[in-house]
XYZ file of C-alpha atoms in Angstrom:
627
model
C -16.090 40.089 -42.645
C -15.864 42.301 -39.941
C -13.951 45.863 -40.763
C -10.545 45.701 -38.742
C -7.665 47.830 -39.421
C -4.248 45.929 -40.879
C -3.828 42.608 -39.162
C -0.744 42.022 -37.269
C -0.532 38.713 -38.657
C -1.955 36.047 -40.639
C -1.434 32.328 -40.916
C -2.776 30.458 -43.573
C -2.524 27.350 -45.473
C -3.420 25.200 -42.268
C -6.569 23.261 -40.808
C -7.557 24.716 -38.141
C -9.958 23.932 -35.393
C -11.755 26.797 -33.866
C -14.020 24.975 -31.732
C -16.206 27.765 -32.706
C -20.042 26.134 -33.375
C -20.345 28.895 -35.954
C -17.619 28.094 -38.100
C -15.729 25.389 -36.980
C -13.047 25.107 -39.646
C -10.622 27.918 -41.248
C -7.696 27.602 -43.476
C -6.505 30.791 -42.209
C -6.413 33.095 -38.947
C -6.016 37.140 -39.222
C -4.634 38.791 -35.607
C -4.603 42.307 -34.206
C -4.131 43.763 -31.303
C -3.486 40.430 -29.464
C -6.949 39.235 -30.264
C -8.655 37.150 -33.221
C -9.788 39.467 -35.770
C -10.439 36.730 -38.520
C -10.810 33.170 -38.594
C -12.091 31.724 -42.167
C -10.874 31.187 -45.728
C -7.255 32.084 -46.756
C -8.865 34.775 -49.090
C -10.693 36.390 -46.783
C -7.303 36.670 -44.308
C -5.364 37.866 -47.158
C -7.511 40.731 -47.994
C -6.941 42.493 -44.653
C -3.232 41.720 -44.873
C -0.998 45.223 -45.163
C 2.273 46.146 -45.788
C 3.301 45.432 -42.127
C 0.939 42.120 -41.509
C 3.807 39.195 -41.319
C 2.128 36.158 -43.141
C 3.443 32.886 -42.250
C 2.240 29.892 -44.289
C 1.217 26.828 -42.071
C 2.306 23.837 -44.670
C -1.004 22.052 -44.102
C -0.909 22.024 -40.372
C -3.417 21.273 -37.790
C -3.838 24.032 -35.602
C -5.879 24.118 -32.560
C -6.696 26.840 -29.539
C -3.625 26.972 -26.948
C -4.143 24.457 -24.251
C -5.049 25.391 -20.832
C -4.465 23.435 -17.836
C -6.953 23.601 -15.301
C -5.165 22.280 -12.118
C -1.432 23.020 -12.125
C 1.451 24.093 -10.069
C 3.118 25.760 -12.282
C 4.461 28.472 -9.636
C 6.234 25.924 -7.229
C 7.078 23.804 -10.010
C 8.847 26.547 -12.079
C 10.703 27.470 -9.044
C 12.157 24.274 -9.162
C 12.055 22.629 -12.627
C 16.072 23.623 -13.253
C 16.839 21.354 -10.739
C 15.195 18.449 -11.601
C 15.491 15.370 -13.797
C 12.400 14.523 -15.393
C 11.634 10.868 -15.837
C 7.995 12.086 -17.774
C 8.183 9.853 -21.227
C 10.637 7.897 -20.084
C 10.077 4.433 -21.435
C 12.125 2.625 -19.198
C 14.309 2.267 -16.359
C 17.268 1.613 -17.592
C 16.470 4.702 -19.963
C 16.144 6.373 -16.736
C 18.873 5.024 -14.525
C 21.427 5.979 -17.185
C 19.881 10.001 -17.297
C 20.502 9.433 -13.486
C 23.859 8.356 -13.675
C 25.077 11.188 -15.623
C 23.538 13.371 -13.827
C 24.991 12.776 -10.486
C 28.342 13.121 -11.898
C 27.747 16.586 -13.093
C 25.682 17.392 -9.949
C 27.972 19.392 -7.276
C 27.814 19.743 -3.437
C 25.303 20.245 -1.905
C 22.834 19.787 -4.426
C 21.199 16.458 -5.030
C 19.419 14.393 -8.226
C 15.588 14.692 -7.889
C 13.413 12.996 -9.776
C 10.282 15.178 -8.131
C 7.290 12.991 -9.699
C 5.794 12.938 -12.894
C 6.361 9.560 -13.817
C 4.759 5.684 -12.600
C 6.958 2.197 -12.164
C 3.717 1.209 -14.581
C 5.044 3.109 -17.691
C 8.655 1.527 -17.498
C 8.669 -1.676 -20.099
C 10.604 -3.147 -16.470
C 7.053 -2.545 -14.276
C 9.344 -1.733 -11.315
C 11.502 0.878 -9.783
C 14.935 0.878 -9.141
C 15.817 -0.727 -6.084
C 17.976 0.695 -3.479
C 21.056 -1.086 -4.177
C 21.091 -0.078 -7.897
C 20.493 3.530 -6.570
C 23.619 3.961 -4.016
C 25.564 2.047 -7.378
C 24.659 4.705 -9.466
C 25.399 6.873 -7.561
C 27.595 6.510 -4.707
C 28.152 9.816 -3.222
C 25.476 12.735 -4.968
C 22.232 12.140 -2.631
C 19.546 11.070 -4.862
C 15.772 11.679 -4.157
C 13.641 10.047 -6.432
C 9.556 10.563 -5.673
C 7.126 8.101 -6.685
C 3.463 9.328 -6.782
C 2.070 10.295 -3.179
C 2.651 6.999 -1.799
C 7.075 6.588 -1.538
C 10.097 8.105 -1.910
C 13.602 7.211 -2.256
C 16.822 8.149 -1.209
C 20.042 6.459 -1.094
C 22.779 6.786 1.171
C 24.758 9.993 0.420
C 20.987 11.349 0.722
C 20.058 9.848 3.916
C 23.895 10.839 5.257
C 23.328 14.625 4.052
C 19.277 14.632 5.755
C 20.621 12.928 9.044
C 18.122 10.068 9.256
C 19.145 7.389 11.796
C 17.438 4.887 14.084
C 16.644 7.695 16.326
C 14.503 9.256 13.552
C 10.809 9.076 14.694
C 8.086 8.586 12.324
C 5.790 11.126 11.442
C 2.116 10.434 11.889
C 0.928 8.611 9.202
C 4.348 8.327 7.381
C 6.963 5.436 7.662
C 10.570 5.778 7.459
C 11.808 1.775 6.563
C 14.247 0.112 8.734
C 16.370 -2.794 8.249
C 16.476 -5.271 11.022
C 19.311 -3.171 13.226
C 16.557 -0.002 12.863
C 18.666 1.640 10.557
C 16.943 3.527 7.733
C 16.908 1.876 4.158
C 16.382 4.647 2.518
C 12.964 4.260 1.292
C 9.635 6.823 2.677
C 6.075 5.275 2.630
C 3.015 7.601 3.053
C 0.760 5.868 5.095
C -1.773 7.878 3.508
C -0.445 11.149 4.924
C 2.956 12.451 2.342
C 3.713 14.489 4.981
C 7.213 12.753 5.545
C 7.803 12.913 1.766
C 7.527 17.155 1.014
C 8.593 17.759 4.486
C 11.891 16.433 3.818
C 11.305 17.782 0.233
C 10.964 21.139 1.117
C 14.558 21.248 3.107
C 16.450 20.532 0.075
C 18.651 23.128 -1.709
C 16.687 25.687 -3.445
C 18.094 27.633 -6.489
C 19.443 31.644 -6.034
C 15.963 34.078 -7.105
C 18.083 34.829 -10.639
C 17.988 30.923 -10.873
C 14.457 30.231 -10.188
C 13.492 33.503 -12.668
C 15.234 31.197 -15.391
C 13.762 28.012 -13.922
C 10.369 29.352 -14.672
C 11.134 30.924 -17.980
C 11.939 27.437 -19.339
C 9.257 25.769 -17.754
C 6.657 27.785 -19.134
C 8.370 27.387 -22.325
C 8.854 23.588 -21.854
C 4.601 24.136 -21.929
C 4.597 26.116 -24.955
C 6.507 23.474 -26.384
C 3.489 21.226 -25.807
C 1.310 23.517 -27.143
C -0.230 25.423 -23.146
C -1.067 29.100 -22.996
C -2.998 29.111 -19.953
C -3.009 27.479 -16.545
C -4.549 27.364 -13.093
C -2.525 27.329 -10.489
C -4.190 25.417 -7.426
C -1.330 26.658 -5.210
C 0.564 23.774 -2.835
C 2.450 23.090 0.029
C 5.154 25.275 1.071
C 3.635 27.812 -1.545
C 3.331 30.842 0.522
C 1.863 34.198 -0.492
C 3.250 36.643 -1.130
C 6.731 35.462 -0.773
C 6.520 32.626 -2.957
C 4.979 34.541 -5.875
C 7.365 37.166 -6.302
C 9.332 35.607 -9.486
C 6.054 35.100 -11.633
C 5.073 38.914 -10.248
C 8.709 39.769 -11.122
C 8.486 38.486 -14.606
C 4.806 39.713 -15.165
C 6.134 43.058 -14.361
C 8.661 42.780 -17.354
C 6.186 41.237 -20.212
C 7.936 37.875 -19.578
C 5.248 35.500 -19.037
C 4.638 33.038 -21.656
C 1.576 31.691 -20.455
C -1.564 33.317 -18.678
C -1.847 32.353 -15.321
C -4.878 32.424 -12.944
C -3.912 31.288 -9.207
C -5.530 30.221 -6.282
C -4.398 30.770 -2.907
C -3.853 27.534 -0.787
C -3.518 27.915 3.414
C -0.104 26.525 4.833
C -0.784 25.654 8.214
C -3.109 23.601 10.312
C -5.838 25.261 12.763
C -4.538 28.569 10.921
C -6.699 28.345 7.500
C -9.779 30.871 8.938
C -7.053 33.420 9.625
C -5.003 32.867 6.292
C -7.771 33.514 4.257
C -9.452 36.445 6.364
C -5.826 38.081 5.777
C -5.647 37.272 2.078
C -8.705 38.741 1.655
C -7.642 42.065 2.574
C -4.981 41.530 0.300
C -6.275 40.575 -2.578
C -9.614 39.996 -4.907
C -10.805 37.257 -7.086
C -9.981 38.604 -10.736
C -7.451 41.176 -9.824
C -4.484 41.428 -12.254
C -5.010 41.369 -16.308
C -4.892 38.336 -18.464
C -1.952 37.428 -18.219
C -1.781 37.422 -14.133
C -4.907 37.310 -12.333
C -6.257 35.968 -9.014
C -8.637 33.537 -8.881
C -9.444 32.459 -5.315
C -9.176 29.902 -2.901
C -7.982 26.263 -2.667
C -7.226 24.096 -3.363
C -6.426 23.262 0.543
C -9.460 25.131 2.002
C -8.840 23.178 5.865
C -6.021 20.310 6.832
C -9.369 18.089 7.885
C -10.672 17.964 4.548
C -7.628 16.758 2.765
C -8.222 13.249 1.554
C -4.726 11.529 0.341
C -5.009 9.507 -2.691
C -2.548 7.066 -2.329
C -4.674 4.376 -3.684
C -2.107 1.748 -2.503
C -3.240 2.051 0.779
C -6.898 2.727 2.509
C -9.015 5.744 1.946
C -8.758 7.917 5.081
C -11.222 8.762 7.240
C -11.638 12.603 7.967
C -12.002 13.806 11.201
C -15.068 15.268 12.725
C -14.083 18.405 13.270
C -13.921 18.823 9.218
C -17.567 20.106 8.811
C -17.235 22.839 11.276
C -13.673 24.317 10.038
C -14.804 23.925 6.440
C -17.595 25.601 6.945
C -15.875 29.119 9.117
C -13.870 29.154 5.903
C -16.631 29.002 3.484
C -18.465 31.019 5.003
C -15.903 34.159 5.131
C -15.043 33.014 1.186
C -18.517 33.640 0.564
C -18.936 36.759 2.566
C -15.863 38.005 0.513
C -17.448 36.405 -3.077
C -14.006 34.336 -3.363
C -14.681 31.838 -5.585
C -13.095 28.274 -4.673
C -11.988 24.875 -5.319
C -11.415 22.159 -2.710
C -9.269 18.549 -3.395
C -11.856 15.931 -3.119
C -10.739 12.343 -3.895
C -13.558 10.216 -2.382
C -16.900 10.512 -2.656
C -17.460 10.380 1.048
C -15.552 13.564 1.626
C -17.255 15.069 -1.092
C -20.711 13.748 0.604
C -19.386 15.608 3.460
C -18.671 18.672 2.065
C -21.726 19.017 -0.021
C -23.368 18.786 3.503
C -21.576 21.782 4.442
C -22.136 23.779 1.446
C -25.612 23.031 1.113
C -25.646 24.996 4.917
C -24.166 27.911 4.026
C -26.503 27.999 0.828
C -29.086 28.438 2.607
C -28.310 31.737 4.128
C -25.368 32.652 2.222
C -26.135 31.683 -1.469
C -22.665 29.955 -3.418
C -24.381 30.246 -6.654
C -22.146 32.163 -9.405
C -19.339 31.613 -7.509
C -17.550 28.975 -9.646
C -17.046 26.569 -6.982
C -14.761 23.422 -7.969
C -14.483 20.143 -6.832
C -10.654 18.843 -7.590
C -9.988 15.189 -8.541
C -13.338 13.825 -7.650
C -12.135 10.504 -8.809
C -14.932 8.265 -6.975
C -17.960 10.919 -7.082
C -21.208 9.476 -6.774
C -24.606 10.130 -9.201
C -26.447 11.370 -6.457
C -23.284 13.792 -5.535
C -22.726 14.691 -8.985
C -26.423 15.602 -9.182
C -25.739 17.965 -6.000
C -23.302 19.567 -6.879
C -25.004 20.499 -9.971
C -28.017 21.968 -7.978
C -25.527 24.099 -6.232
C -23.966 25.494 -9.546
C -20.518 24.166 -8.897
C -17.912 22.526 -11.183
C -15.188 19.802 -11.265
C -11.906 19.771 -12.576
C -10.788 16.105 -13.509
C -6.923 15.123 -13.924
C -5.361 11.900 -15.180
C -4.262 11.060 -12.328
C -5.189 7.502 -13.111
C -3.534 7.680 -15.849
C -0.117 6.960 -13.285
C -2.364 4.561 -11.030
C -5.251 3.327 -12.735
C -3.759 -0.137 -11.720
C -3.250 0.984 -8.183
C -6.911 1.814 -8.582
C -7.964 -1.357 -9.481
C -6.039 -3.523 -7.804
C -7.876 -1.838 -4.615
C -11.303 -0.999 -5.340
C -12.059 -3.420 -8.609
C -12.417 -2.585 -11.823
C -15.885 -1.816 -12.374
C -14.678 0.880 -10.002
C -12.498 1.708 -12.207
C -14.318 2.016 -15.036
C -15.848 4.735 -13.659
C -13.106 6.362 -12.374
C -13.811 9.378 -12.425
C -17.671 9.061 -14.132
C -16.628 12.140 -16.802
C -19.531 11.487 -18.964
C -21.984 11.563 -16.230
C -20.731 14.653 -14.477
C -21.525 16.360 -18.092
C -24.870 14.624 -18.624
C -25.468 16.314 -15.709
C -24.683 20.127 -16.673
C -22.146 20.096 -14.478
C -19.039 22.138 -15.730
C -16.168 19.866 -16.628
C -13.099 20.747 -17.436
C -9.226 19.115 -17.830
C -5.543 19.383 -16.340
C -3.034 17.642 -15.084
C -2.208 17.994 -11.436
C 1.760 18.403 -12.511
C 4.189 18.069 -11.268
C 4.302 15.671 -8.300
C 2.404 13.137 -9.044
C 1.047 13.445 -13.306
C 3.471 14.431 -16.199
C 2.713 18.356 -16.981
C 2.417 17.037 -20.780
C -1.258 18.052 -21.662
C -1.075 15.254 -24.435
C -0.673 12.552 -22.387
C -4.118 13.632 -20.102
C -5.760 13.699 -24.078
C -5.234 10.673 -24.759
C -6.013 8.997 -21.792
C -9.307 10.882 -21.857
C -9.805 9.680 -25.517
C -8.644 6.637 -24.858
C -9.296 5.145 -21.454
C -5.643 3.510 -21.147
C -3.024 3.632 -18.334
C 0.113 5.166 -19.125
C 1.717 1.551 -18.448
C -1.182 0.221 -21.268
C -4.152 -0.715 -18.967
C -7.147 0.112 -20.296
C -8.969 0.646 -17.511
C -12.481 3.482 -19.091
C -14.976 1.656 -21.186
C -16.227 3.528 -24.608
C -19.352 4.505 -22.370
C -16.829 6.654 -20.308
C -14.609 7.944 -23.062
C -14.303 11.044 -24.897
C -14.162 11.972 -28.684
C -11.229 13.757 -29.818
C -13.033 16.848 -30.082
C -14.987 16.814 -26.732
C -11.554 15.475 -25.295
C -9.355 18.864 -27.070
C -12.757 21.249 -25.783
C -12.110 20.122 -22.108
C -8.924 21.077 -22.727
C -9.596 24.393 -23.866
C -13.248 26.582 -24.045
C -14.511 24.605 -20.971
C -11.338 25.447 -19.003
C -12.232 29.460 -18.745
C -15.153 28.599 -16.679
C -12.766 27.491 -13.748
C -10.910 30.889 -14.170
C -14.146 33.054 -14.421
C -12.802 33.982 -17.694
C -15.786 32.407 -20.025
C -16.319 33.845 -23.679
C -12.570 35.581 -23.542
C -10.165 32.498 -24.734
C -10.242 28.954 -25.798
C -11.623 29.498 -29.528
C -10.470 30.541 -32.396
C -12.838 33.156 -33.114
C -13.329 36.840 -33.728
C -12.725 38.759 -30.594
C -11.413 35.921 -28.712
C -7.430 35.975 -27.209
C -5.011 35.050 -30.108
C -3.663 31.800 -28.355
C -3.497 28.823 -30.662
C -0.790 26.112 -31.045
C 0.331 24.595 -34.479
C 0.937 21.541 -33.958
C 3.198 18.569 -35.030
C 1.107 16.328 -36.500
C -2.646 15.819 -37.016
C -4.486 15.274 -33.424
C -7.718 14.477 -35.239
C -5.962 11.534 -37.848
C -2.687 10.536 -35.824
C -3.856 6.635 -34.252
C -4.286 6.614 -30.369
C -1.203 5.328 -29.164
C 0.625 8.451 -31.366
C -1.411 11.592 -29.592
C 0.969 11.284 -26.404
C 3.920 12.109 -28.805
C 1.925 15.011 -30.229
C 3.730 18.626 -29.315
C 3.354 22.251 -30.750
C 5.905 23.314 -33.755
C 4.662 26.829 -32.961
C 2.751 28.267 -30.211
C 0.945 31.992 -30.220
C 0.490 33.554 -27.348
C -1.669 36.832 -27.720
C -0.512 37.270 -31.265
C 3.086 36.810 -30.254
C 5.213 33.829 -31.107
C 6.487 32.181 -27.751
C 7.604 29.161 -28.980
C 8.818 27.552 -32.606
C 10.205 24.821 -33.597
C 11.722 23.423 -37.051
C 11.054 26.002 -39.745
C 9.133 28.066 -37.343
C 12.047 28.480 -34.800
C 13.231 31.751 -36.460
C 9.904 33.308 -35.853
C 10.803 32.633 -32.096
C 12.470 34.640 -29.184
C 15.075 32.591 -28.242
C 15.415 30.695 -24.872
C 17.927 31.758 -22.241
C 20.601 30.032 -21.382
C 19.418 27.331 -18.455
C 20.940 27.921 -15.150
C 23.164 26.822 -13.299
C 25.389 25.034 -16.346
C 24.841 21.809 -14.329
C 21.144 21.780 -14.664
C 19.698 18.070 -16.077
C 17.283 20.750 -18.310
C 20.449 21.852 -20.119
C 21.187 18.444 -21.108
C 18.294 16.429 -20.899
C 14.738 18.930 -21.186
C 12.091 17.744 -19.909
C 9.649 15.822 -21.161
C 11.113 13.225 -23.552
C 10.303 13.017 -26.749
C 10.021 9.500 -28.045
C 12.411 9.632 -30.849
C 15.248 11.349 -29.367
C 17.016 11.595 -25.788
C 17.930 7.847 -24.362
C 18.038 6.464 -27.780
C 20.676 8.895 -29.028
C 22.600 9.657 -25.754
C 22.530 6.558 -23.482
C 22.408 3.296 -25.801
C 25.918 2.380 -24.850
C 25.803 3.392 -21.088
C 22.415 1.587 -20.826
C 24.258 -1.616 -22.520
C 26.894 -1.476 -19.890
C 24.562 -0.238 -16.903
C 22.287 -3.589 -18.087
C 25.367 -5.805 -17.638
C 26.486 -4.735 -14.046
C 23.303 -3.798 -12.044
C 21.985 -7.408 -11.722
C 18.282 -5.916 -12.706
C 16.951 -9.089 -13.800
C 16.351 -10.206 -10.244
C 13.214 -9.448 -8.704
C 13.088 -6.419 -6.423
C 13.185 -7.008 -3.105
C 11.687 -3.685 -1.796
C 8.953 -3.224 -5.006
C 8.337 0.249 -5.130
C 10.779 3.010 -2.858
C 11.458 5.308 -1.603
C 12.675 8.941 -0.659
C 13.781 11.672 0.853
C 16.241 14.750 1.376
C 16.873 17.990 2.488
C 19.789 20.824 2.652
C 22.691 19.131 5.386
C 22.153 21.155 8.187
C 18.212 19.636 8.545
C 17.312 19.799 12.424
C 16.961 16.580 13.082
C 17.331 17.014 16.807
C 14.321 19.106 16.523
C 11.454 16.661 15.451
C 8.709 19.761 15.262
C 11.093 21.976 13.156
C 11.719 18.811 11.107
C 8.458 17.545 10.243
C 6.890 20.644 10.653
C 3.654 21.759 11.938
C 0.888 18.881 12.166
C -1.143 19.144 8.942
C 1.070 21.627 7.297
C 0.969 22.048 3.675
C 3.724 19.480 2.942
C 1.611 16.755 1.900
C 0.716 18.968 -1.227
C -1.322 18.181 -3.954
């Protein structure tokens, strides 16, 4: 027992999970100083225990090291969260079109509903999304936006009135807006790969005031806490500009109000610019400066506009352009010159051929290794790629994204494909460093449990199993992805992720047993309290008290004031909506088959230059399409 002074606190009576080789059970944890000072048997905790250690007794409870997301947007997504209704958990449409109906009566001018991803037609027991009709019925005159994945959008007519879409409206390249047969808009968005037409419109919506978006991110990190997170990556986005866009999470850094740690990487906005973004960044700012609870961590995950690969897996893989290899490299280059670590979306194994090609170049004169290099996504990787990018010392961060469109997936490329999709258990075979997120919020659900048990086990959100056993995780290599191996992508190895003496005090208690619980229950798993550096950031139940409480959301009309976020299975629609939903059921004719199968999107603040179809669209290749 190592000599301490008094503990700050200890928690005992639980089973806890330190993922520590050395001791991999405890029945109690003692904290100091923000840090893990004990972790064995309650008798051992309670003999360092003072007059001023708070003891709180765990009933029993599994307890595990706070979850950390390795590919987020937590920044731009906390920005925005108050605004948005979240159809993540939502287990089916009518479920969701009666959340949309209220909302868009409490929803005032000029603000809009937004259903801003996180969600698949797959997991609805309907199989579809709503079509437009049912949309402009529900509601008649509060624009709407709902996004679907990277591959549609929809808006219905108070939306497309307040964006100014008419036949006159070109089409982006590689984006359709759908016409009827006069050329007037339907109100549905296609990517076709390129999203561009989706976030551009998306990023010309209202935005909240900064007091607004300082509580908009205070109750989405919470909303993680609530799901047990303590850490995430941020892989930056479109329309994420630095410094500008950073200055709430610096503001509420600055005032000890962060509730999770945050690493983030810096991602270039603008076509034919990305050489001179980063060459200025980097006289801005250095890979690991900040503290632990705000830290940079380099570049990506758009390194060049050329290299991004659009997985909309409904349509064709893209083919990259040849000038890719020579941009990519002028910025890897001057990220290695600088020692800026990096991570680079990567969908397809022939763009990651392709830039393997490029990095193996610079290598040779300029070595990468130690730089923690990441491939994102890497969905289709090949053996012999997997087996390069181990020789050059890099790492790859997988999501469950096919999770939303593993049938997408297969319905394309066949499942044997999919089986493989992406080849986790080879990628580790290999030595490669693997680690787990999410990709929230645009496209996956932010909900950490959902991405465990589709690693565990190999189903669809909408049921498909889609991963044989050979490509499947164990509940324990599954939870270690989602923890230890995560502080490799942040450069942050050996400081978090266990539960062991000298680590960071981060652990979530959590609601039921993740190691007992049968499959299909792990997605409804969710902290009951959540410990970040020895403080409490988030209770629930009995544990609430021990919990600062939330502020109130803002503004009052907010869906996160009425309906959260993620939806718990046994509350929400059930308790709220079962008589709307009867009466919704009855009138929208939803029995028929949908005419326009899938749908679409789009909106924007009403004074959008339409007239003006570069200030509309925006640059060629700018950041819009966002990952």
């Amino acid at each position: 027992m190592p000599e301490t002074s008094e503990p700050d606190l200890v928690l005992f009576n639980g089973r806890i999970t330190t993922l520590d080789p050395s001791n991999p059970q405890a029945q109690a944890v003692a904290i100091g100083e923000g840090k893990i000072l004990l972790a064995g048997d309650e008798a051992e905790a309670m003999a360092l225990a003072g007059p001023r250690t708070r003891r709180v007794d765990l009933g029993g409870r599994r307890v595990i090291p706070g979850l950390i997301d390795s590919h987020t947007h937590l920044i731009r997504g906390g920005l925005n969260y108050n605004l948005e209704l979240r159809w993540d958990g939502v287990p089916s449409l009518s479920d969701g079109m009666a959340m949309l109906r209220r909302q868009a009566q409490a929803t005032p001018p000029p603000h809009w509903v937004r259903v801003v991803g996180g969600f698949t037609e797959h997991q609805f027991a309907e199989k579809r999304l709503p079509t437009l009709d049912e949309l402009n019925a529900a509601a008649p005159d509060t624009p709407v936006f709902i996004l679907h994945l990277y591959d549609r959008a929809l808006l219905n007519q108070a939306a497309l009135r307040a964006v100014g879409y008419t036949k006159d409206t070109p089409n982006p390249p590689g984006g359709e807006i759908q016409r009827d047969a006069a050329g007037n808009p339907t109100g549905l968005l296609l990517a076709k790969p390129n999203a561009m037409i989706l976030y551009a419109t998306l990023a010309r919506g209202p935005k909240l005031d900064p007091d607004a978006q300082r509580n908009s991110t205070r109750h989405f990190m919470r909303e993680l806490n609530r799901l047990g997170v303590t850490s995430v990556i941020d892989a930056g986005g479109g329309f994420q500009n630095y410094p500008d866009d950073y200055a709430i999470i610096r503001a509420l850094h600055a005032d000890g109000e962060l509730t999770l740690r945050i690493a983030y990487n810096l991602f270039t906005q603008k076509a034919g610019e990305e050489l001179e973004d980063f060459s200025r960044w980097g006289r801005m700012v250095s890979p690991g400066q900040g503290d632990d609870s705000l830290r940079h961590n380099g570049a990506g995950e758009m390194l060049v506009f050329s290299a991004a690969d659009f997985e909309d897996f409904r349509q064709p893989r893209p083919d990259l352009p040849e000038s890719m290899e020579g941009q990519l490299e002028a910025v890897v280059r001057k990220l290695v010159e600088n020692r800026w670590p990096w991570r680079l979306h990567a969908t397809y194994d022939e763009t990651i051929t392709r830039a393997l090609d490029v990095f193996e170049k610079v290598n040779r004169d300029q070595p990468i290794g130690g730089l923690h290099w990441i491939f994102d996504h890497a969905e289709t990787i090949s053996d012999r790629n997997i087996d390069r990018v181990a020789a050059l010392g890099g790492g790859i961060a997988v999501q469950h994204r096919l999770a939303f469109q593993g049938e997408d997936f297969a319905a394309r490329y066949g499942t044997e494909a999919a089986e493989r999709a992406p080849p986790i258990r080879r990628m580790m075979a290999a030595g490669v460093p693997v680690g787990a997120g999410t990709d929230a919020t645009r496209v996956a659900t932010y909900n950490p449990w959902v991405s465990l048990a589709w690693l565990v086990t190999g189903r669809t959100v909408g049921g498909l199993r889609t991963r044989p056993p050979a490509n499947r995780l164990d509940r324990e290599e599954a939870l270690r992805l989602w923890t230890e191996a995560n502080t490799w992508f942040s450069t942050e190895d050996g400081k978090k992720g266990r539960i062991a003496p000298g680590q960071l005090a981060d652990l979530a208690v959590l609601s039921d047993d993740y190691f007992s619980v049968p499959e299909d229950e792990i997605t409804h798993l969710e902290a009951v309290l959540t410990i970040l550096g020895g403080k409490v950031v988030y209770g629930a139940g009995g544990f609430a008290p021990l919990a600062p409480p939330p502020p109130p959301v803002l503004p009052d009309w907010s869906p996160v004031r009425t309906f959260g976020g993620y939806q718990r299975r046994a509350e929400g629609m059930r308790r709220s909506f079962v008589a709307e939903r009867v009466n919704a059921d009855a009138a929208c004719g939803c029995g028929s088959a949908c005419g326009v199968h899938g749908h679409a999107h789009a909106w924007a603040r009403l004074e959008a230059p339409v007239r003006d179809q570069q200030g509309f669209w925006g640059a060629l290749g700018c950041a819009c399409w966002a990952v």
